[in-house]
PDB file of C-alpha atoms and ligand atoms in Angstrom:
ATOM      1  CA  MET A 409      82.255 156.763  98.762  1.00  0.00           C
ATOM      2  CA  LYS A 410      79.769 158.949  96.906  1.00  0.00           C
ATOM      3  CA  ILE A 411      81.026 162.404  95.914  1.00  0.00           C
ATOM      4  CA  ALA A 412      79.144 165.377  94.447  1.00  0.00           C
ATOM      5  CA  PHE A 413      81.171 167.622  92.124  1.00  0.00           C
ATOM      6  CA  ILE A 414      80.033 171.212  91.802  1.00  0.00           C
ATOM      7  CA  SER A 415      81.543 174.111  89.931  1.00  0.00           C
ATOM      8  CA  ASP A 416      81.138 177.562  88.411  1.00  0.00           C
ATOM      9  CA  VAL A 417      78.547 178.905  90.823  1.00  0.00           C
ATOM     10  CA  HIS A 418      79.501 182.461  89.811  1.00  0.00           C
ATOM     11  CA  GLY A 419      77.631 184.275  92.564  1.00  0.00           C
ATOM     12  CA  ASN A 420      74.259 182.818  91.573  1.00  0.00           C
ATOM     13  CA  LEU A 421      72.751 182.131  95.009  1.00  0.00           C
ATOM     14  CA  GLU A 422      69.363 180.959  93.696  1.00  0.00           C
ATOM     15  CA  ALA A 423      70.996 178.234  91.586  1.00  0.00           C
ATOM     16  CA  PHE A 424      73.444 177.300  94.352  1.00  0.00           C
ATOM     17  CA  ALA A 425      70.763 176.983  97.053  1.00  0.00           C
ATOM     18  CA  ALA A 426      68.694 174.739  94.744  1.00  0.00           C
ATOM     19  CA  VAL A 427      71.754 172.570  94.050  1.00  0.00           C
ATOM     20  CA  CYS A 428      72.573 172.297  97.779  1.00  0.00           C
ATOM     21  CA  ALA A 429      69.013 171.071  98.434  1.00  0.00           C
ATOM     22  CA  SER A 430      69.310 168.551  95.598  1.00  0.00           C
ATOM     23  CA  ILE A 431      72.694 167.293  96.904  1.00  0.00           C
ATOM     24  CA  LYS A 432      71.059 166.570 100.261  1.00  0.00           C
ATOM     25  CA  ASP A 433      68.653 164.193  98.495  1.00  0.00           C
ATOM     26  CA  GLU A 434      71.587 162.379  96.864  1.00  0.00           C
ATOM     27  CA  HIS A 435      73.023 161.398 100.296  1.00  0.00           C
ATOM     28  CA  VAL A 436      76.636 161.942  99.252  1.00  0.00           C
ATOM     29  CA  ASP A 437      79.588 161.426 101.609  1.00  0.00           C
ATOM     30  CA  ARG A 438      81.479 164.427 100.332  1.00  0.00           C
ATOM     31  CA  VAL A 439      81.204 167.510  98.131  1.00  0.00           C
ATOM     32  CA  VAL A 440      84.112 168.751  96.007  1.00  0.00           C
ATOM     33  CA  PHE A 441      84.054 172.276  94.614  1.00  0.00           C
ATOM     34  CA  LEU A 442      85.921 172.781  91.316  1.00  0.00           C
ATOM     35  CA  GLY A 443      86.249 176.583  91.296  1.00  0.00           C
ATOM     36  CA  ASP A 444      84.613 179.890  90.356  1.00  0.00           C
ATOM     37  CA  ILE A 445      82.334 180.543  93.293  1.00  0.00           C
ATOM     38  CA  VAL A 446      82.197 184.252  92.279  1.00  0.00           C
ATOM     39  CA  GLY A 447      82.074 186.453  89.159  1.00  0.00           C
ATOM     40  CA  TYR A 448      78.996 187.322  87.001  1.00  0.00           C
ATOM     41  CA  GLY A 449      76.307 186.895  89.690  1.00  0.00           C
ATOM     42  CA  ALA A 450      74.988 189.224  92.385  1.00  0.00           C
ATOM     43  CA  ASN A 451      75.649 187.259  95.606  1.00  0.00           C
ATOM     44  CA  PRO A 452      79.380 186.534  95.898  1.00  0.00           C
ATOM     45  CA  ASN A 453      79.633 186.714  99.718  1.00  0.00           C
ATOM     46  CA  GLU A 454      76.488 184.653 100.292  1.00  0.00           C
ATOM     47  CA  CYS A 455      77.709 181.960  97.870  1.00  0.00           C
ATOM     48  CA  ILE A 456      81.106 181.736  99.605  1.00  0.00           C
ATOM     49  CA  GLU A 457      79.380 181.451 102.976  1.00  0.00           C
ATOM     50  CA  LEU A 458      77.073 178.707 101.715  1.00  0.00           C
ATOM     51  CA  LEU A 459      80.033 176.861 100.168  1.00  0.00           C
ATOM     52  CA  ARG A 460      81.811 176.861 103.548  1.00  0.00           C
ATOM     53  CA  THR A 461      78.863 175.058 105.108  1.00  0.00           C
ATOM     54  CA  ILE A 462      78.962 172.175 102.617  1.00  0.00           C
ATOM     55  CA  THR A 463      82.659 171.483 101.953  1.00  0.00           C
ATOM     56  CA  GLU A 464      86.257 172.304 102.669  1.00  0.00           C
ATOM     57  CA  HIS A 465      87.469 170.485  99.529  1.00  0.00           C
ATOM     58  CA  CYS A 466      87.804 173.367  97.083  1.00  0.00           C
ATOM     59  CA  VAL A 467      90.069 174.430  94.242  1.00  0.00           C
ATOM     60  CA  ALA A 468      90.470 177.929  92.798  1.00  0.00           C
ATOM     61  CA  GLY A 469      88.894 179.128  89.578  1.00  0.00           C
ATOM     62  CA  ASN A 470      90.235 182.036  87.522  1.00  0.00           C
ATOM     63  CA  HIS A 471      87.396 184.289  88.726  1.00  0.00           C
ATOM     64  CA  ASP A 472      88.149 183.435  92.370  1.00  0.00           C
ATOM     65  CA  TRP A 473      91.784 184.421  92.106  1.00  0.00           C
ATOM     66  CA  ALA A 474      90.970 187.495  90.006  1.00  0.00           C
ATOM     67  CA  ALA A 475      88.363 188.757  92.514  1.00  0.00           C
ATOM     68  CA  ALA A 476      90.860 188.214  95.334  1.00  0.00           C
ATOM     69  CA  GLY A 477      93.510 190.184  93.424  1.00  0.00           C
ATOM     70  CA  ARG A 478      95.791 187.159  93.015  1.00  0.00           C
ATOM     71  CA  GLN A 479      95.816 187.386  89.218  1.00  0.00           C
ATOM     72  CA  SER A 480      95.054 189.993  86.567  1.00  0.00           C
ATOM     73  CA  THR A 481      91.840 190.272  84.541  1.00  0.00           C
ATOM     74  CA  GLU A 482      93.784 191.024  81.319  1.00  0.00           C
ATOM     75  CA  THR A 483      92.382 188.008  79.481  1.00  0.00           C
ATOM     76  CA  PHE A 484      88.778 188.551  80.668  1.00  0.00           C
ATOM     77  CA  ASN A 485      86.115 189.950  78.328  1.00  0.00           C
ATOM     78  CA  PRO A 486      84.694 193.401  79.287  1.00  0.00           C
ATOM     79  CA  ALA A 487      81.509 192.055  80.970  1.00  0.00           C
ATOM     80  CA  ALA A 488      83.551 189.548  82.999  1.00  0.00           C
ATOM     81  CA  ARG A 489      86.114 192.197  83.949  1.00  0.00           C
ATOM     82  CA  ASP A 490      83.419 194.640  85.112  1.00  0.00           C
ATOM     83  CA  ALA A 491      81.797 191.848  87.124  1.00  0.00           C
ATOM     84  CA  ILE A 492      85.138 191.023  88.775  1.00  0.00           C
ATOM     85  CA  GLU A 493      85.673 194.684  89.734  1.00  0.00           C
ATOM     86  CA  TRP A 494      82.150 194.820  91.178  1.00  0.00           C
ATOM     87  CA  THR A 495      82.638 191.483  92.987  1.00  0.00           C
ATOM     88  CA  SER A 496      85.997 192.486  94.408  1.00  0.00           C
ATOM     89  CA  ALA A 497      84.434 195.657  95.877  1.00  0.00           C
ATOM     90  CA  GLN A 498      81.636 193.603  97.494  1.00  0.00           C
ATOM     91  CA  LEU A 499      83.767 190.860  99.065  1.00  0.00           C
ATOM     92  CA  THR A 500      84.489 190.939 102.778  1.00  0.00           C
ATOM     93  CA  ALA A 501      88.158 190.772 103.779  1.00  0.00           C
ATOM     94  CA  GLU A 502      87.601 187.301 105.205  1.00  0.00           C
ATOM     95  CA  ASN A 503      86.032 185.971 101.998  1.00  0.00           C
ATOM     96  CA  LYS A 504      88.758 187.533  99.872  1.00  0.00           C
ATOM     97  CA  ALA A 505      91.378 185.833 102.040  1.00  0.00           C
ATOM     98  CA  LEU A 506      89.589 182.521 101.584  1.00  0.00           C
ATOM     99  CA  LEU A 507      89.574 182.868  97.766  1.00  0.00           C
ATOM    100  CA  MET A 508      93.228 183.876  97.868  1.00  0.00           C
ATOM    101  CA  SER A 509      94.088 180.688  99.784  1.00  0.00           C
ATOM    102  CA  LEU A 510      92.404 178.217  97.407  1.00  0.00           C
ATOM    103  CA  PRO A 511      94.825 175.744  95.754  1.00  0.00           C
ATOM    104  CA  LEU A 512      94.928 175.084  91.994  1.00  0.00           C
ATOM    105  CA  SER A 513      94.417 171.345  92.325  1.00  0.00           C
ATOM    106  CA  LEU A 514      93.758 168.621  94.843  1.00  0.00           C
ATOM    107  CA  GLU A 515      93.545 164.858  94.927  1.00  0.00           C
ATOM    108  CA  ILE A 516      90.778 163.019  96.757  1.00  0.00           C
ATOM    109  CA  ASN A 517      90.536 159.209  96.752  1.00  0.00           C
ATOM    110  CA  GLN A 518      92.926 159.097  93.751  1.00  0.00           C
ATOM    111  CA  LEU A 519      90.653 161.476  91.829  1.00  0.00           C
ATOM    112  CA  LEU A 520      92.485 164.515  90.486  1.00  0.00           C
ATOM    113  CA  CYS A 521      90.454 167.743  90.762  1.00  0.00           C
ATOM    114  CA  VAL A 522      91.238 171.017  88.939  1.00  0.00           C
ATOM    115  CA  HIS A 523      89.292 173.970  87.566  1.00  0.00           C
ATOM    116  CA  ALA A 524      91.012 174.195  84.165  1.00  0.00           C
ATOM    117  CA  THR A 525      93.676 171.581  83.294  1.00  0.00           C
ATOM    118  CA  PRO A 526      96.038 169.396  85.381  1.00  0.00           C
ATOM    119  CA  PHE A 527      99.155 170.652  83.544  1.00  0.00           C
ATOM    120  CA  MET A 528      99.851 174.330  84.263  1.00  0.00           C
ATOM    121  CA  PRO A 529      96.407 174.934  85.758  1.00  0.00           C
ATOM    122  CA  GLN A 530      97.274 178.611  86.261  1.00  0.00           C
ATOM    123  CA  LYS A 531      97.149 179.082  82.453  1.00  0.00           C
ATOM    124  CA  TRP A 532      93.374 178.443  82.662  1.00  0.00           C
ATOM    125  CA  ARG A 533      93.179 176.466  79.428  1.00  0.00           C
ATOM    126  CA  TYR A 534      89.946 174.766  78.370  1.00  0.00           C
ATOM    127  CA  VAL A 535      89.155 171.137  77.549  1.00  0.00           C
ATOM    128  CA  PHE A 536      86.464 171.537  74.882  1.00  0.00           C
ATOM    129  CA  ASN A 537      86.966 168.558  72.567  1.00  0.00           C
ATOM    130  CA  GLU A 538      88.746 165.255  71.933  1.00  0.00           C
ATOM    131  CA  CYS A 539      91.888 167.007  70.647  1.00  0.00           C
ATOM    132  CA  ASP A 540      92.231 169.039  73.850  1.00  0.00           C
ATOM    133  CA  ALA A 541      91.512 165.960  75.961  1.00  0.00           C
ATOM    134  CA  GLU A 542      94.027 163.766  74.108  1.00  0.00           C
ATOM    135  CA  LEU A 543      96.856 166.157  74.992  1.00  0.00           C
ATOM    136  CA  ILE A 544      95.657 166.560  78.571  1.00  0.00           C
ATOM    137  CA  PHE A 545      95.550 162.785  79.192  1.00  0.00           C
ATOM    138  CA  GLU A 546      99.347 162.769  78.667  1.00  0.00           C
ATOM    139  CA  THR A 547      99.880 165.228  81.501  1.00  0.00           C
ATOM    140  CA  PHE A 548      98.490 163.373  84.522  1.00  0.00           C
ATOM    141  CA  MET A 549      98.943 159.938  86.051  1.00  0.00           C
ATOM    142  CA  GLN A 550      95.610 159.372  87.775  1.00  0.00           C
ATOM    143  CA  ARG A 551      92.871 157.390  86.067  1.00  0.00           C
ATOM    144  CA  ILE A 552      90.190 160.029  86.539  1.00  0.00           C
ATOM    145  CA  CYS A 553      90.430 163.816  86.468  1.00  0.00           C
ATOM    146  CA  PHE A 554      87.515 166.133  87.223  1.00  0.00           C
ATOM    147  CA  VAL A 555      87.591 169.521  85.501  1.00  0.00           C
ATOM    148  CA  ALA A 556      85.269 172.504  85.012  1.00  0.00           C
ATOM    149  CA  HIS A 557      85.786 175.980  83.441  1.00  0.00           C
ATOM    150  CA  THR A 558      83.919 175.457  80.118  1.00  0.00           C
ATOM    151  CA  HIS A 559      80.488 175.384  81.848  1.00  0.00           C
ATOM    152  CA  CYS A 560      79.575 172.471  79.549  1.00  0.00           C
ATOM    153  CA  PRO A 561      79.117 168.979  81.014  1.00  0.00           C
ATOM    154  CA  ALA A 562      81.193 166.374  79.189  1.00  0.00           C
ATOM    155  CA  ILE A 563      83.005 163.107  79.602  1.00  0.00           C
ATOM    156  CA  PHE A 564      86.204 162.263  77.704  1.00  0.00           C
ATOM    157  CA  ILE A 565      87.276 158.645  77.594  1.00  0.00           C
ATOM    158  CA  GLU A 566      90.757 157.344  76.802  1.00  0.00           C
ATOM    159  CA  HIS A 567      90.840 153.698  75.782  1.00  0.00           C
ATOM    160  CA  GLU A 568      94.121 152.322  74.465  1.00  0.00           C
ATOM    161  CA  ASP A 569      95.130 154.876  71.800  1.00  0.00           C
ATOM    162  CA  THR A 570      91.836 156.592  71.213  1.00  0.00           C
ATOM    163  CA  THR A 571      90.080 159.437  72.954  1.00  0.00           C
ATOM    164  CA  VAL A 572      86.370 159.997  72.535  1.00  0.00           C
ATOM    165  CA  MET A 573      83.929 162.532  73.895  1.00  0.00           C
ATOM    166  CA  ARG A 574      80.537 161.354  75.021  1.00  0.00           C
ATOM    167  CA  GLU A 575      77.356 163.091  75.991  1.00  0.00           C
ATOM    168  CA  ILE A 576      76.356 162.237  79.515  1.00  0.00           C
ATOM    169  CA  SER A 577      72.880 160.880  78.930  1.00  0.00           C
ATOM    170  CA  SER A 578      71.874 159.185  82.128  1.00  0.00           C
ATOM    171  CA  GLN A 579      74.312 157.095  84.092  1.00  0.00           C
ATOM    172  CA  VAL A 580      77.806 156.168  82.890  1.00  0.00           C
ATOM    173  CA  THR A 581      79.676 153.172  84.287  1.00  0.00           C
ATOM    174  CA  LEU A 582      83.408 153.806  84.273  1.00  0.00           C
ATOM    175  CA  HIS A 583      85.484 150.946  82.925  1.00  0.00           C
ATOM    176  CA  PRO A 584      88.628 149.938  84.900  1.00  0.00           C
ATOM    177  CA  ARG A 585      90.763 149.867  81.716  1.00  0.00           C
ATOM    178  CA  CYS A 586      89.790 153.380  80.573  1.00  0.00           C
ATOM    179  CA  ARG A 587      90.873 156.807  81.803  1.00  0.00           C
ATOM    180  CA  TYR A 588      88.495 159.734  82.126  1.00  0.00           C
ATOM    181  CA  ILE A 589      88.307 163.516  82.114  1.00  0.00           C
ATOM    182  CA  ILE A 590      84.914 164.534  83.469  1.00  0.00           C
ATOM    183  CA  ASN A 591      83.352 168.003  83.421  1.00  0.00           C
ATOM    184  CA  CYS A 592      80.378 168.481  85.763  1.00  0.00           C
ATOM    185  CA  GLY A 593      79.056 171.621  84.010  1.00  0.00           C
ATOM    186  CA  SER A 594      78.093 174.806  85.842  1.00  0.00           C
ATOM    187  CA  VAL A 595      75.785 175.535  88.762  1.00  0.00           C
ATOM    188  CA  GLY A 596      75.279 179.234  88.134  1.00  0.00           C
ATOM    189  CA  GLN A 597      75.823 179.831  84.412  1.00  0.00           C
ATOM    190  CA  PRO A 598      75.419 176.697  82.235  1.00  0.00           C
ATOM    191  CA  ARG A 599      76.503 177.106  78.603  1.00  0.00           C
ATOM    192  CA  ASP A 600      75.352 173.842  77.027  1.00  0.00           C
ATOM    193  CA  GLY A 601      71.957 175.183  75.977  1.00  0.00           C
ATOM    194  CA  ASP A 602      70.158 173.888  79.086  1.00  0.00           C
ATOM    195  CA  ASN A 603      69.573 176.713  81.582  1.00  0.00           C
ATOM    196  CA  ARG A 604      69.100 174.438  84.583  1.00  0.00           C
ATOM    197  CA  ALA A 605      71.889 174.242  87.165  1.00  0.00           C
ATOM    198  CA  SER A 606      74.234 171.294  86.641  1.00  0.00           C
ATOM    199  CA  TYR A 607      76.387 169.134  88.923  1.00  0.00           C
ATOM    200  CA  GLY A 608      77.834 165.608  88.906  1.00  0.00           C
ATOM    201  CA  VAL A 609      77.778 162.639  91.272  1.00  0.00           C
ATOM    202  CA  PHE A 610      80.459 159.925  91.290  1.00  0.00           C
ATOM    203  CA  ASP A 611      79.807 156.732  93.216  1.00  0.00           C
ATOM    204  CA  ALA A 612      83.196 155.042  93.687  1.00  0.00           C
ATOM    205  CA  SER A 613      81.663 151.852  95.113  1.00  0.00           C
ATOM    206  CA  CYS A 614      80.035 150.973  91.756  1.00  0.00           C
ATOM    207  CA  SER A 615      82.201 153.229  89.521  1.00  0.00           C
ATOM    208  CA  GLN A 616      79.169 155.122  88.265  1.00  0.00           C
ATOM    209  CA  TYR A 617      78.893 158.753  87.308  1.00  0.00           C
ATOM    210  CA  TYR A 618      75.779 160.751  86.554  1.00  0.00           C
ATOM    211  CA  LEU A 619      74.785 164.337  85.960  1.00  0.00           C
ATOM    212  CA  VAL A 620      71.995 166.085  87.842  1.00  0.00           C
ATOM    213  CA  ARG A 621      70.082 169.091  86.435  1.00  0.00           C
ATOM    214  CA  VAL A 622      68.160 171.347  88.799  1.00  0.00           C
ATOM    215  CA  ASP A 623      65.505 174.005  88.155  1.00  0.00           C
ATOM    216  CA  TYR A 624      65.829 177.183  90.181  1.00  0.00           C
ATOM    217  CA  ASP A 625      64.366 180.671  90.531  1.00  0.00           C
ATOM    218  CA  LEU A 626      66.068 182.158  87.486  1.00  0.00           C
ATOM    219  CA  ALA A 627      63.965 185.348  87.439  1.00  0.00           C
ATOM    220  CA  SER A 628      65.167 186.355  90.921  1.00  0.00           C
ATOM    221  CA  ALA A 629      68.812 185.766  89.996  1.00  0.00           C
ATOM    222  CA  GLN A 630      68.341 187.902  86.856  1.00  0.00           C
ATOM    223  CA  LYS A 631      66.644 190.725  88.768  1.00  0.00           C
ATOM    224  CA  LYS A 632      69.498 190.849  91.263  1.00  0.00           C
ATOM    225  CA  ILE A 633      72.110 191.026  88.466  1.00  0.00           C
ATOM    226  CA  LEU A 634      70.296 194.003  86.920  1.00  0.00           C
ATOM    227  CA  ARG A 635      69.688 195.698  90.274  1.00  0.00           C
ATOM    228  CA  ALA A 636      73.414 195.411  91.077  1.00  0.00           C
ATOM    229  CA  GLY A 637      74.158 197.348  87.866  1.00  0.00           C
ATOM    230  CA  LEU A 638      75.917 194.380  86.251  1.00  0.00           C
ATOM    231  CA  SER A 639      75.636 193.842  82.478  1.00  0.00           C
ATOM    232  CA  ASP A 640      72.201 192.917  80.929  1.00  0.00           C
ATOM    233  CA  PHE A 641      74.124 190.344  78.932  1.00  0.00           C
ATOM    234  CA  LEU A 642      74.881 188.430  82.137  1.00  0.00           C
ATOM    235  CA  ALA A 643      71.202 188.420  83.144  1.00  0.00           C
ATOM    236  CA  HIS A 644      70.151 187.290  79.656  1.00  0.00           C
ATOM    237  CA  ARG A 645      72.824 184.619  79.460  1.00  0.00           C
ATOM    238  CA  ILE A 646      71.597 182.560  82.414  1.00  0.00           C
ATOM    239  CA  SER A 647      68.152 182.230  80.845  1.00  0.00           C
ATOM    240  CA  VAL A 648      69.439 180.960  77.493  1.00  0.00           C
ATOM    241  CA  GLY A 649      72.079 178.707  79.034  1.00  0.00           C
ATOM    242  CA  ARG A 650      74.767 179.726  76.508  1.00  0.00           C
TER     243      ARG A 650
HETATM  244 ZN1   ZN B1455      83.488 179.787  85.234  1.00  0.00          ZN
END
């Protein structure tokens, strides 16, 4: 079973379409979406519609629930809050209902999948470093948990009593005696300094995980953000990848 993990599309249709084309070349058996299909970008409805054509295995992100009105935007920064208000006004009733219905976590082939953290996912906490990961490992039973939310690809490895964070260089072979928290990065707004879209592929048959980076038409996505009247900061951010 080969699974593609995608996340944090954030209404960026150019990035999402490029990632969907790339996933086709990977010949995966399944796609899992780890949340935040909307917020920040200019094509929320189109991204939801494209998502529906590639998978039904989806969890909610904080932006999804906020745009659907299922949670408040109190903790959002001003640019994010404005983008949620704009997004919410654009969404069709059907798409809003779909976002509203997304669960906070799911388990597929013994892989735990959440947007933020497995314990109290509705608090939308981040796993940024080894200290965060060490605490999180205590809160779930499965060997492997896929997360998103930080927009930074990462892999955290628990082996006996130590937790380490590793850069995902090329391919990583997962060891049967270790546990893992894996972040597949962001399709529509990467923040690790690389502006290309990011997603992950896990091949259960050989226990291998790798990250894929995809170039896309960034200039078009930026133009649409500005034309929609969303913040310049959001248009600038996707080009710097921070
Ligand atoms: Zn996000």
